[in-house]
Short mmCIF file of C-alpha atoms in Angstrom, two decimals:
data_model
loop_
_atom_site.label_atom_id
_atom_site.label_comp_id
_atom_site.label_asym_id
_atom_site.label_seq_id
_atom_site.Cartn_x
_atom_site.Cartn_y
_atom_site.Cartn_z
CA MET F 1 -20.23 0.69 20.31
CA LYS F 2 -19.78 -3.07 20.41
CA LYS F 3 -16.16 -4.17 19.99
CA LEU F 4 -15.59 -6.87 17.38
CA TYR F 5 -11.91 -7.65 17.59
CA ILE F 6 -10.11 -9.08 14.61
CA LYS F 7 -9.28 -12.76 14.84
CA ALA F 8 -6.67 -13.02 12.13
CA ILE F 9 -6.65 -16.80 11.91
CA GLY F 10 -9.86 -17.34 13.83
CA ALA F 11 -13.43 -18.19 13.07
CA LEU F 12 -14.78 -14.83 11.96
CA LEU F 13 -14.17 -15.47 8.27
CA LEU F 14 -17.21 -14.24 6.47
CA GLY F 15 -17.88 -13.32 2.90
CA GLY F 16 -17.57 -14.61 -0.62
CA SER F 17 -14.46 -15.94 -2.18
CA MET F 18 -14.06 -14.13 -5.43
CA VAL F 19 -12.25 -13.92 -8.73
CA SER F 20 -11.65 -17.55 -9.39
CA CYS F 21 -9.18 -16.84 -12.22
CA GLY F 22 -10.18 -19.82 -14.29
CA ASN F 23 -13.88 -20.45 -13.76
CA ASP F 24 -15.59 -17.08 -13.77
CA PHE F 25 -14.91 -13.54 -12.67
CA LEU F 26 -16.72 -14.01 -9.37
CA ASP F 27 -16.95 -17.27 -7.48
CA THR F 28 -19.16 -16.98 -4.40
CA LYS F 29 -18.64 -19.31 -1.47
CA MET F 30 -19.88 -19.61 2.09
CA TYR F 31 -17.61 -19.40 5.14
CA ASP F 32 -18.24 -20.66 8.67
CA SER F 33 -21.98 -21.12 8.07
CA ILE F 34 -22.56 -17.41 7.51
CA ASP F 35 -23.41 -16.61 3.93
CA MET F 36 -22.79 -13.09 2.65
CA GLU F 37 -25.65 -13.63 0.23
CA SER F 38 -28.30 -13.88 2.95
CA SER F 39 -26.99 -13.15 6.45
CA LEU F 40 -26.20 -9.42 6.41
CA VAL F 41 -29.58 -8.65 7.92
CA ASN F 42 -28.65 -6.91 11.17
CA VAL F 43 -26.00 -4.59 12.57
CA ASP F 44 -24.15 -7.30 14.50
CA ASN F 45 -23.70 -9.44 11.41
CA ILE F 46 -22.44 -6.41 9.48
CA GLY F 47 -19.81 -5.91 12.15
CA HIS F 48 -18.76 -9.55 12.16
CA ALA F 49 -18.63 -9.60 8.36
CA LEU F 50 -16.15 -6.72 8.46
CA ASN F 51 -13.76 -8.96 10.38
CA GLY F 52 -13.83 -11.27 7.39
CA VAL F 53 -12.90 -8.39 5.10
CA TYR F 54 -9.99 -7.44 7.34
CA TYR F 55 -8.84 -11.03 7.20
CA ARG F 56 -8.81 -10.90 3.39
CA LEU F 57 -6.83 -7.66 3.55
CA TYR F 58 -4.44 -9.16 6.12
CA GLN F 59 -3.63 -12.22 3.99
CA TYR F 60 -0.05 -12.50 2.78
CA TYR F 61 -1.52 -12.73 -0.70
CA PHE F 62 -2.56 -9.09 -0.41
CA ALA F 63 -1.66 -6.35 2.09
CA GLY F 64 0.05 -8.80 4.44
CA ASN F 65 2.87 -9.23 1.93
CA TYR F 66 2.54 -9.42 -1.86
CA ALA F 67 0.55 -6.28 -2.71
CA ILE F 68 2.77 -4.08 -0.54
CA ASN F 69 6.22 -5.50 -1.22
CA ILE F 70 5.74 -5.49 -4.99
CA GLY F 71 5.93 -1.68 -4.92
CA ASP F 72 9.42 -1.67 -3.41
CA VAL F 73 10.84 -4.87 -4.91
CA ALA F 74 10.15 -3.50 -8.40
CA SER F 75 12.10 -0.28 -7.87
CA ASP F 76 15.55 1.21 -7.44
CA LEU F 77 15.49 0.79 -3.66
CA SER F 78 15.77 -2.98 -3.28
CA TYR F 79 18.60 -5.47 -3.76
CA TRP F 80 18.23 -9.22 -4.35
CA ASN F 81 21.30 -11.28 -3.56
CA GLY F 82 20.26 -14.20 -5.79
CA GLU F 83 20.25 -16.82 -3.04
CA THR F 84 16.50 -17.59 -3.23
CA GLY F 85 13.83 -17.40 -5.89
CA HIS F 86 11.17 -15.32 -4.16
CA PHE F 87 9.93 -12.30 -6.13
CA ASN F 88 12.99 -12.56 -8.39
CA LEU F 89 11.17 -12.11 -11.72
CA ILE F 90 9.31 -9.11 -10.31
CA TYR F 91 12.63 -7.70 -9.10
CA GLN F 92 14.26 -8.29 -12.48
CA PHE F 93 11.36 -6.61 -14.29
CA GLN F 94 10.55 -9.85 -16.08
CA PRO F 95 6.98 -10.49 -14.88
CA ARG F 96 4.83 -13.11 -16.56
CA SER F 97 1.08 -13.13 -17.01
CA THR F 98 1.23 -16.49 -15.21
CA ASP F 99 3.12 -15.03 -12.22
CA THR F 100 1.89 -16.42 -8.89
CA TYR F 101 2.28 -13.12 -7.03
CA LEU F 102 0.21 -11.25 -9.62
CA TYR F 103 -2.43 -13.99 -9.57
CA TYR F 104 -2.94 -13.80 -5.82
CA ILE F 105 -2.84 -10.02 -5.56
CA TRP F 106 -5.63 -9.84 -8.15
CA ASN F 107 -7.55 -12.64 -6.47
CA TYR F 108 -7.44 -11.30 -2.91
CA GLY F 109 -7.78 -7.66 -3.89
CA TYR F 110 -11.12 -8.51 -5.40
CA LYS F 111 -12.13 -10.50 -2.36
CA VAL F 112 -11.67 -7.35 -0.27
CA ALA F 113 -13.50 -5.18 -2.81
CA ASP F 114 -16.41 -7.61 -3.24
CA ASN F 115 -16.90 -8.33 0.46
CA SER F 116 -16.78 -4.60 1.20
CA ALA F 117 -19.33 -3.92 -1.54
CA ARG F 118 -21.75 -6.46 -0.07
CA ILE F 119 -21.44 -4.85 3.36
CA ILE F 120 -22.00 -1.40 1.87
CA THR F 121 -25.15 -2.56 0.10
CA ALA F 122 -26.54 -4.33 3.17
CA GLY F 123 -25.51 -1.53 5.52
CA ASN F 124 -27.21 1.11 3.43
CA GLU F 125 -30.39 -0.96 3.33
CA LEU F 126 -30.43 -1.11 7.14
CA TYR F 127 -29.38 2.49 7.63
CA ALA F 128 -32.69 4.27 6.98
CA ASP F 129 -34.46 2.44 9.81
CA ALA F 130 -31.54 2.34 12.25
CA GLU F 131 -31.66 4.35 15.45
CA GLY F 132 -29.46 5.15 18.42
CA VAL F 133 -26.42 2.93 18.98
CA ASP F 134 -27.27 0.80 15.96
CA LYS F 135 -27.08 3.83 13.70
CA VAL F 136 -23.76 4.92 15.18
CA ASP F 137 -22.39 1.40 14.70
CA LEU F 138 -23.63 1.32 11.12
CA ASP F 139 -21.95 4.65 10.39
CA ILE F 140 -18.66 3.29 11.72
CA TYR F 141 -18.99 0.00 9.86
CA LEU F 142 -19.92 1.76 6.61
CA GLY F 143 -16.99 4.15 7.12
CA GLU F 144 -14.70 1.15 7.34
CA ALA F 145 -16.25 -0.73 4.42
CA TYR F 146 -16.05 2.23 2.05
CA ALA F 147 -12.41 2.80 3.00
CA LEU F 148 -11.54 -0.90 2.60
CA ARG F 149 -13.06 -1.00 -0.87
CA ALA F 150 -11.22 2.20 -1.80
CA TYR F 151 -7.94 0.77 -0.56
CA ALA F 152 -8.38 -2.47 -2.50
CA HIS F 153 -9.31 -0.64 -5.70
CA PHE F 154 -6.36 1.72 -5.25
CA LEU F 155 -3.81 -1.06 -4.92
CA LEU F 156 -5.31 -2.95 -7.84
CA VAL F 157 -5.44 0.01 -10.24
CA ASN F 158 -1.86 1.00 -9.47
CA ILE F 159 -0.55 -2.53 -9.96
CA TYR F 160 -2.57 -3.49 -13.02
CA GLY F 161 -3.25 -0.09 -14.57
CA HIS F 162 -1.20 2.76 -15.97
CA GLN F 163 -0.29 5.56 -13.59
CA TYR F 164 -3.12 8.11 -13.76
CA LYS F 165 -1.00 11.27 -13.91
CA VAL F 166 2.62 11.24 -15.04
CA ASN F 167 4.35 14.57 -14.46
CA GLY F 168 1.34 16.49 -15.75
CA GLN F 169 0.33 14.01 -18.47
CA ASP F 170 -3.12 12.48 -18.13
CA PHE F 171 -3.47 8.75 -18.76
CA GLY F 172 -6.96 8.52 -17.30
CA ASP F 173 -8.35 6.99 -20.50
CA LYS F 174 -6.15 3.90 -20.16
CA PRO F 175 -7.76 0.65 -18.95
CA GLY F 176 -8.13 0.51 -15.18
CA ILE F 177 -9.80 -2.37 -13.34
CA VAL F 178 -13.24 -3.90 -12.96
CA ILE F 179 -14.93 -1.61 -10.44
CA ILE F 180 -16.93 -3.42 -7.77
CA ASP F 181 -19.54 -0.80 -6.93
CA LYS F 182 -21.85 -3.65 -5.95
CA HIS F 183 -21.60 -7.43 -5.80
CA ILE F 184 -21.36 -8.96 -9.27
CA PRO F 185 -23.08 -12.36 -9.52
CA GLU F 186 -21.25 -15.39 -10.83
CA ASN F 187 -20.97 -15.91 -14.59
CA THR F 188 -21.49 -12.21 -15.27
CA GLN F 189 -19.75 -10.55 -18.18
CA VAL F 190 -17.67 -7.64 -16.96
CA SER F 191 -15.39 -4.99 -18.40
CA ARG F 192 -12.55 -2.85 -17.18
CA SER F 193 -13.32 0.77 -16.38
CA THR F 194 -10.79 3.44 -17.24
CA VAL F 195 -8.12 4.57 -14.81
CA ALA F 196 -9.97 7.87 -14.40
CA GLN F 197 -13.26 6.11 -13.64
CA THR F 198 -11.53 3.86 -11.12
CA TYR F 199 -10.00 6.84 -9.32
CA ALA F 200 -13.38 8.59 -9.31
CA GLN F 201 -14.85 5.55 -7.55
CA ILE F 202 -11.98 5.52 -5.04
CA VAL F 203 -12.44 9.20 -4.21
CA SER F 204 -16.20 8.77 -3.91
CA ASP F 205 -15.74 5.83 -1.53
CA LEU F 206 -13.28 7.75 0.63
CA LYS F 207 -15.58 10.75 0.84
CA ASN F 208 -18.42 8.42 1.83
CA SER F 209 -16.16 6.83 4.42
CA ILE F 210 -15.25 10.20 5.91
CA ALA F 211 -18.91 11.28 5.89
CA HIS F 212 -19.99 8.17 7.82
CA PHE F 213 -17.20 8.46 10.40
CA THR F 214 -18.13 12.12 10.81
CA ALA F 215 -21.82 11.26 11.22
CA ALA F 216 -20.92 8.70 13.88
CA GLY F 217 -18.78 11.25 15.69
CA ASP F 218 -16.37 8.42 16.37
CA ASP F 219 -14.51 5.42 15.03
CA ARG F 220 -13.27 2.31 16.83
CA GLY F 221 -10.29 4.22 18.17
CA ASP F 222 -7.95 1.44 17.13
CA VAL F 223 -5.30 1.53 14.40
CA LEU F 224 -6.11 -2.09 13.53
CA TYR F 225 -9.30 -0.81 11.90
CA PHE F 226 -9.79 1.83 9.25
CA ASN F 227 -10.57 5.08 11.01
CA LEU F 228 -11.19 8.73 10.17
CA ALA F 229 -7.50 9.65 10.22
CA ALA F 230 -6.57 6.74 7.96
CA ALA F 231 -9.39 7.47 5.49
CA ASN F 232 -8.15 11.05 5.18
CA GLY F 233 -4.58 9.78 4.90
CA LEU F 234 -5.49 7.48 2.03
CA LEU F 235 -7.39 10.34 0.36
CA SER F 236 -4.22 12.45 0.59
CA ARG F 237 -2.22 9.71 -1.18
CA VAL F 238 -4.87 9.22 -3.86
CA SER F 239 -5.17 12.97 -4.45
CA LEU F 240 -1.39 13.31 -4.79
CA TYR F 241 -1.37 10.60 -7.47
CA MET F 242 -4.19 12.47 -9.22
CA GLU F 243 -2.13 15.69 -9.05
CA ASP F 244 -5.00 17.27 -7.14
CA TYR F 245 -2.48 18.95 -4.92
CA GLN F 246 -4.71 21.14 -2.77
CA ALA F 247 -6.95 18.17 -2.01
CA SER F 248 -3.87 16.17 -0.98
CA ILE F 249 -2.72 18.97 1.34
CA ASP F 250 -6.16 19.33 2.93
CA ALA F 251 -6.68 15.58 3.44
CA ALA F 252 -3.20 15.21 4.94
CA GLU F 253 -3.94 18.08 7.32
CA ASP F 254 -7.18 16.42 8.39
CA ALA F 255 -5.38 13.08 8.88
CA ILE F 256 -2.71 14.71 11.03
CA ALA F 257 -5.25 16.62 13.11
CA GLU F 258 -7.52 13.60 13.61
CA SER F 259 -4.65 11.28 14.55
CA GLY F 260 -2.98 13.85 16.79
CA ILE F 261 0.40 12.88 15.32
CA THR F 262 1.79 16.37 14.86
CA GLU F 263 5.39 15.43 15.69
CA LEU F 264 7.66 12.53 14.84
CA THR F 265 10.48 10.97 16.81
CA TYR F 266 14.05 12.14 16.25
CA ASP F 267 15.76 9.77 18.65
CA PRO F 268 17.37 6.62 17.15
CA VAL F 269 16.37 4.37 20.06
CA LYS F 270 12.76 5.55 19.95
CA TYR F 271 12.73 5.29 16.17
CA LYS F 272 13.87 1.65 16.33
CA ALA F 273 11.21 1.01 18.96
CA LEU F 274 8.53 2.02 16.43
CA TYR F 275 9.20 -1.36 14.82
CA ASN F 276 9.28 -3.50 17.96
CA TYR F 277 6.01 -5.40 17.39
CA GLY F 278 2.30 -5.09 16.53
CA THR F 279 1.00 -1.61 17.25
CA SER F 280 4.29 -0.25 18.58
CA ASN F 281 4.47 2.27 15.74
CA ASN F 282 2.76 5.29 17.30
CA GLU F 283 3.25 7.21 14.05
CA SER F 284 0.90 4.86 12.22
CA MET F 285 -2.78 5.51 11.47
CA PHE F 286 -3.68 2.09 10.08
CA THR F 287 -1.86 -1.15 10.85
CA LEU F 288 -2.37 -4.83 10.07
CA ALA F 289 -3.08 -7.15 13.01
CA ILE F 290 0.03 -9.30 12.58
CA THR F 291 1.39 -10.46 15.93
CA THR F 292 3.61 -13.10 17.52
CA LEU F 293 0.63 -15.47 17.59
CA ASP F 294 -1.07 -14.57 14.29
CA ASN F 295 1.42 -14.19 11.45
CA TRP F 296 2.42 -15.74 8.15
CA SER F 297 5.70 -17.29 9.30
CA ALA F 298 7.76 -18.11 6.18
CA ASN F 299 5.18 -16.32 4.00
CA SER F 300 5.54 -13.09 5.94
CA SER F 301 6.83 -9.76 4.69
CA GLY F 302 9.62 -10.01 7.22
CA TYR F 303 10.97 -13.10 5.46
CA ILE F 304 11.13 -11.20 2.16
CA TRP F 305 13.42 -8.65 3.82
CA SER F 306 15.57 -11.17 5.66
CA SER F 307 15.69 -14.90 4.93
CA TYR F 308 14.49 -14.45 1.35
CA ASN F 309 17.38 -12.15 0.63
CA PHE F 310 15.94 -8.75 -0.24
CA SER F 311 17.61 -5.72 1.31
CA PRO F 312 17.97 -1.97 0.78
CA SER F 313 19.98 -1.34 -2.37
CA PRO F 314 23.46 0.15 -2.12
CA TYR F 315 21.96 3.25 -3.74
CA LEU F 316 19.33 3.62 -1.04
CA GLN F 317 21.90 3.08 1.67
CA SER F 318 23.97 5.90 0.19
CA LEU F 319 21.07 8.34 0.60
CA TYR F 320 21.25 8.27 4.41
CA SER F 321 23.76 10.44 6.22
CA ALA F 322 25.92 8.75 8.82
CA ASN F 323 23.84 10.30 11.62
CA ASP F 324 20.39 9.61 10.17
CA ILE F 325 18.32 7.94 12.90
CA ARG F 326 16.68 5.67 10.33
CA ARG F 327 19.94 3.78 10.14
CA SER F 328 19.04 2.35 13.56
CA ILE F 329 16.75 -0.23 11.93
CA MET F 330 19.24 -1.21 9.21
CA THR F 331 20.57 -4.37 10.83
CA TRP F 332 22.09 -7.38 9.07
CA LYS F 333 22.09 -11.12 9.69
CA PRO F 334 25.32 -12.71 11.02
CA ALA F 335 25.92 -14.51 7.70
CA SER F 336 25.57 -11.29 5.70
CA THR F 337 28.49 -10.04 3.62
CA ALA F 338 28.96 -6.94 1.51
CA GLN F 339 28.66 -9.06 -1.65
CA VAL F 340 25.79 -11.26 -0.43
CA PRO F 341 23.82 -9.07 1.97
CA ILE F 342 21.15 -10.61 4.22
CA TYR F 343 19.00 -7.95 5.83
CA GLY F 344 17.61 -8.10 9.35
CA GLY F 345 14.10 -7.06 8.30
CA GLY F 346 14.19 -3.29 8.73
CA LYS F 347 10.64 -2.09 9.38
CA LEU F 348 9.55 -5.75 9.52
CA ALA F 349 12.23 -6.82 12.00
CA ALA F 350 9.98 -6.94 15.12
CA PHE F 351 12.98 -5.91 17.22
CA ALA F 352 11.33 -6.78 20.54
CA TYR F 353 11.38 -10.45 19.51
CA GLY F 354 14.09 -10.66 16.86
CA ASN F 355 11.80 -12.62 14.53
CA PRO F 356 10.91 -10.83 11.26
CA SER F 357 7.87 -13.05 10.72
CA TYR F 358 6.25 -11.09 13.56
CA GLY F 359 6.73 -7.79 11.73
CA THR F 360 3.54 -6.14 10.60
CA GLU F 361 2.64 -3.77 7.78
CA TYR F 362 2.03 -0.15 8.76
CA LEU F 363 -0.18 0.86 5.86
CA ILE F 364 -0.98 4.55 6.39
CA ASN F 365 1.45 6.59 8.44
CA ALA F 366 1.95 10.18 9.56
CA PRO F 367 5.38 10.78 7.94
CA GLU F 368 3.86 10.23 4.50
CA MET F 369 1.31 12.96 5.22
CA PHE F 370 4.02 15.56 5.77
CA LEU F 371 5.85 14.43 2.66
CA ASN F 372 2.62 14.57 0.64
CA GLN F 373 2.12 18.13 1.79
CA ALA F 374 5.70 19.11 0.99
CA GLU F 375 5.43 17.84 -2.58
CA ALA F 376 1.92 19.22 -3.08
CA TYR F 377 2.83 22.73 -1.86
CA LEU F 378 5.67 22.73 -4.35
CA LYS F 379 3.37 21.64 -7.19
CA LEU F 380 0.52 24.08 -6.64
CA PRO F 381 -0.20 26.49 -9.53
CA THR F 382 1.45 29.10 -7.32
CA PRO F 383 4.09 27.08 -5.44
CA ASP F 384 4.58 27.81 -1.76
CA ILE F 385 8.22 26.92 -1.13
CA ASN F 386 8.12 28.05 2.50
CA LYS F 387 5.18 25.78 3.39
CA ALA F 388 6.79 22.96 1.44
CA LYS F 389 9.95 23.33 3.49
CA ASP F 390 8.01 23.52 6.76
CA ALA F 391 6.22 20.24 6.00
CA LEU F 392 9.37 18.57 4.73
CA LEU F 393 11.38 19.55 7.80
CA VAL F 394 9.09 17.49 10.06
CA VAL F 395 10.44 14.33 8.38
CA ALA F 396 13.88 15.51 7.26
CA LYS F 397 14.90 16.15 10.87
CA ARG F 398 15.32 12.38 11.17
CA ASN F 399 18.76 13.41 9.94
CA PRO F 400 20.20 15.43 12.86
CA ASP F 401 22.33 17.41 10.40
CA ILE F 402 19.09 19.09 9.27
CA ALA F 403 17.89 21.27 12.11
CA SER F 404 15.95 24.06 10.39
CA VAL F 405 14.45 25.02 7.04
CA SER F 406 17.68 26.88 6.27
CA ASP F 407 19.35 23.46 5.97
CA LEU F 408 16.98 22.49 3.15
CA PRO F 409 17.45 23.40 -0.54
CA SER F 410 16.24 26.87 -1.47
CA THR F 411 15.22 26.46 -5.13
CA ALA F 412 12.11 24.61 -6.26
CA ASP F 413 14.04 22.15 -8.45
CA ASP F 414 16.56 21.29 -5.74
CA LEU F 415 13.79 21.02 -3.15
CA MET F 416 11.83 18.59 -5.36
CA SER F 417 14.95 16.49 -5.81
CA PHE F 418 15.38 16.42 -2.03
CA ILE F 419 11.71 15.42 -1.55
CA ARG F 420 12.18 12.49 -3.93
CA ASP F 421 15.17 11.30 -1.95
CA GLU F 422 13.39 11.89 1.35
CA ARG F 423 10.44 9.77 0.24
CA ALA F 424 12.97 7.02 -0.55
CA ARG F 425 14.60 7.34 2.86
CA GLU F 426 11.38 7.53 4.86
CA LEU F 427 8.91 5.34 2.96
CA PHE F 428 11.09 2.36 2.04
CA GLN F 429 9.26 -0.92 2.78
CA GLU F 430 5.85 0.80 2.65
CA GLY F 431 5.33 -0.23 -0.98
CA LEU F 432 5.12 3.19 -2.65
CA ARG F 433 8.38 3.60 -4.57
CA LEU F 434 7.33 2.08 -7.92
CA TYR F 435 4.34 4.43 -8.14
CA ASP F 436 6.43 7.44 -7.13
CA LEU F 437 8.96 6.70 -9.89
CA ARG F 438 6.21 6.23 -12.46
CA ARG F 439 4.26 9.37 -11.59
CA TRP F 440 7.42 11.51 -11.53
CA ASP F 441 8.37 10.12 -14.98
CA VAL F 442 11.99 9.65 -13.99
CA MET F 443 14.42 7.67 -16.12
CA ALA F 444 14.99 4.98 -13.54
CA ASN F 445 17.86 2.63 -12.82
CA VAL F 446 16.50 -0.75 -11.74
CA VAL F 447 17.74 -4.27 -10.96
CA ALA F 448 20.63 -3.46 -8.63
CA GLU F 449 23.62 -5.78 -8.95
CA GLU F 450 27.17 -6.32 -7.73
CA ALA F 451 26.79 -5.12 -4.15
CA PRO F 452 28.27 -3.17 -2.48
CA SER F 453 28.75 -1.13 -5.66
CA ILE F 454 25.99 1.23 -6.78
CA LYS F 455 25.38 -0.47 -10.08
CA TYR F 456 22.24 -1.43 -12.00
CA PHE F 457 21.58 -3.96 -14.74
CA VAL F 458 19.03 -1.62 -16.36
CA ASN F 459 19.73 2.09 -16.62
CA ASN F 460 17.67 5.06 -17.80
CA TYR F 461 14.48 3.03 -18.07
CA LYS F 462 11.29 4.94 -18.84
CA ILE F 463 9.48 3.37 -15.94
CA SER F 464 6.29 5.41 -16.36
CA ASN F 465 5.34 3.08 -19.24
CA PHE F 466 5.67 -0.03 -17.06
CA VAL F 467 2.52 -1.88 -16.07
CA PHE F 468 2.02 -5.40 -14.74
CA PRO F 469 -0.03 -7.89 -16.80
CA ILE F 470 -3.47 -9.06 -15.77
CA PRO F 471 -3.26 -12.73 -14.66
CA GLU F 472 -3.59 -15.01 -17.65
CA ASP F 473 -6.14 -17.27 -15.99
CA GLU F 474 -8.46 -14.29 -15.58
CA ILE F 475 -8.12 -13.39 -19.25
CA ASN F 476 -8.68 -17.00 -20.33
CA ALA F 477 -11.80 -17.31 -18.20
CA GLY F 478 -13.58 -15.33 -20.90
CA PHE F 479 -15.72 -13.11 -18.72
CA GLY F 480 -14.63 -9.85 -20.27
CA VAL F 481 -11.41 -8.87 -18.52
CA THR F 482 -8.93 -7.78 -21.20
CA GLN F 483 -5.15 -7.80 -21.04
CA ASN F 484 -2.98 -4.67 -20.82
CA GLU F 485 -2.18 -4.12 -24.46
CA GLY F 486 1.56 -3.94 -25.14
CA TRP F 487 2.60 -4.56 -21.55
CA ALA F 488 5.49 -6.83 -22.57
CA SER F 489 6.91 -4.30 -25.02
CA ALA F 490 7.26 -1.79 -22.18
CA LEU F 491 9.54 -4.08 -20.16
CA PRO F 492 13.18 -3.06 -19.80
CA ASN F 493 16.12 -5.01 -21.08
CA ALA F 494 19.88 -4.78 -20.88
CA ALA F 495 19.96 -2.35 -23.81
CA ASN F 496 17.86 0.29 -22.00
#
């Protein structure tokens, strides 16, 4: 197939700007003389338009920073030393409907969803008459577009909607997001679908993505693009959140098999090298194209976890044994002190260069697949503790003190507690912790303070009720998007 490499800051910016948050729900614009309204008329243009979608995804407003980091900053795993003002209200669980981070996540999430929807519509119109290489290319492009829309919808519904399943409770009837199943013209009245309807759309898109990749018999073979392994990996995550445990197991198995990542590294030097630069993480299935040349500098994720003074909380640090190889990436800046810690970037450190602004986001990764399986096996109607332990061991061996399944807890309750801690140890900085805490319905401690002590400003908070507000400008635009009722009353305070 024809290669269309991503130019992160380059000229291949195609597609409509969307969700104006103040004028109307959708605001269509033209980029670089190629209009998404009229130019998706051949396979080449479909391919080039996808580069524009990846650019939207890559933006620091969305998956390049804000939409990922919000899931760890608002959790028990992060610590803010108070020296800067970035993300501080999110960290302190005092979000505002006027919050800049929430505004841009909403804005750029819908850009990805809308641009993907336009490509899906145009691609399907071309598909019936396509032949040979063009048909293969269309299958690959449609596989990517469906997965990109699913990913955008999934981030949006988890940030702005209630968790779908909370320890067996179903909240699918709560307001979700505005589903973009096709491009919505400007000045159109819209409404929020339910959480359940949103998840149904996400699953449908991922199944369509997998079907198109399968029909093509190929993908681009590059982790910078959505691929068959990554689509299955995202389906595993989505299914786990839906408590569709067998589906999560099966999708994770398919992701592992397709990626060929059946083993992880257990050497501290090799583990640190996963986070050297760009595509150095050979345990990743889908990675953003952030490099030394194309990055967000002071707006990067790496700055959040270094110069902007966020670090792993003392609690998280306490979860790692002294020998755990994941400690190899826990470096600290020269000016760091125990009371005012300044992290070196961790997974965003870009160790080969020593500049955290070069650190990229690894969005869908093999270790999560094994952890998904471990939890899902334990939660099946007939739990399979042995299979849960087998899957868990693949990741838990990052701690050399755990060499076999006999070193893991033997009871279901103790094993689930270990899985929760292992997800904290392994998935920190991948943006999943908030949603894990909510779906498990734990009474969380949040807003860590007084480092190096393990101490929180808010204790025993029922975090499953927490939901971020829809941006106020979107509500005030008057095109039908309603606010999350009672969101402010679910915020924690010092009395919790």
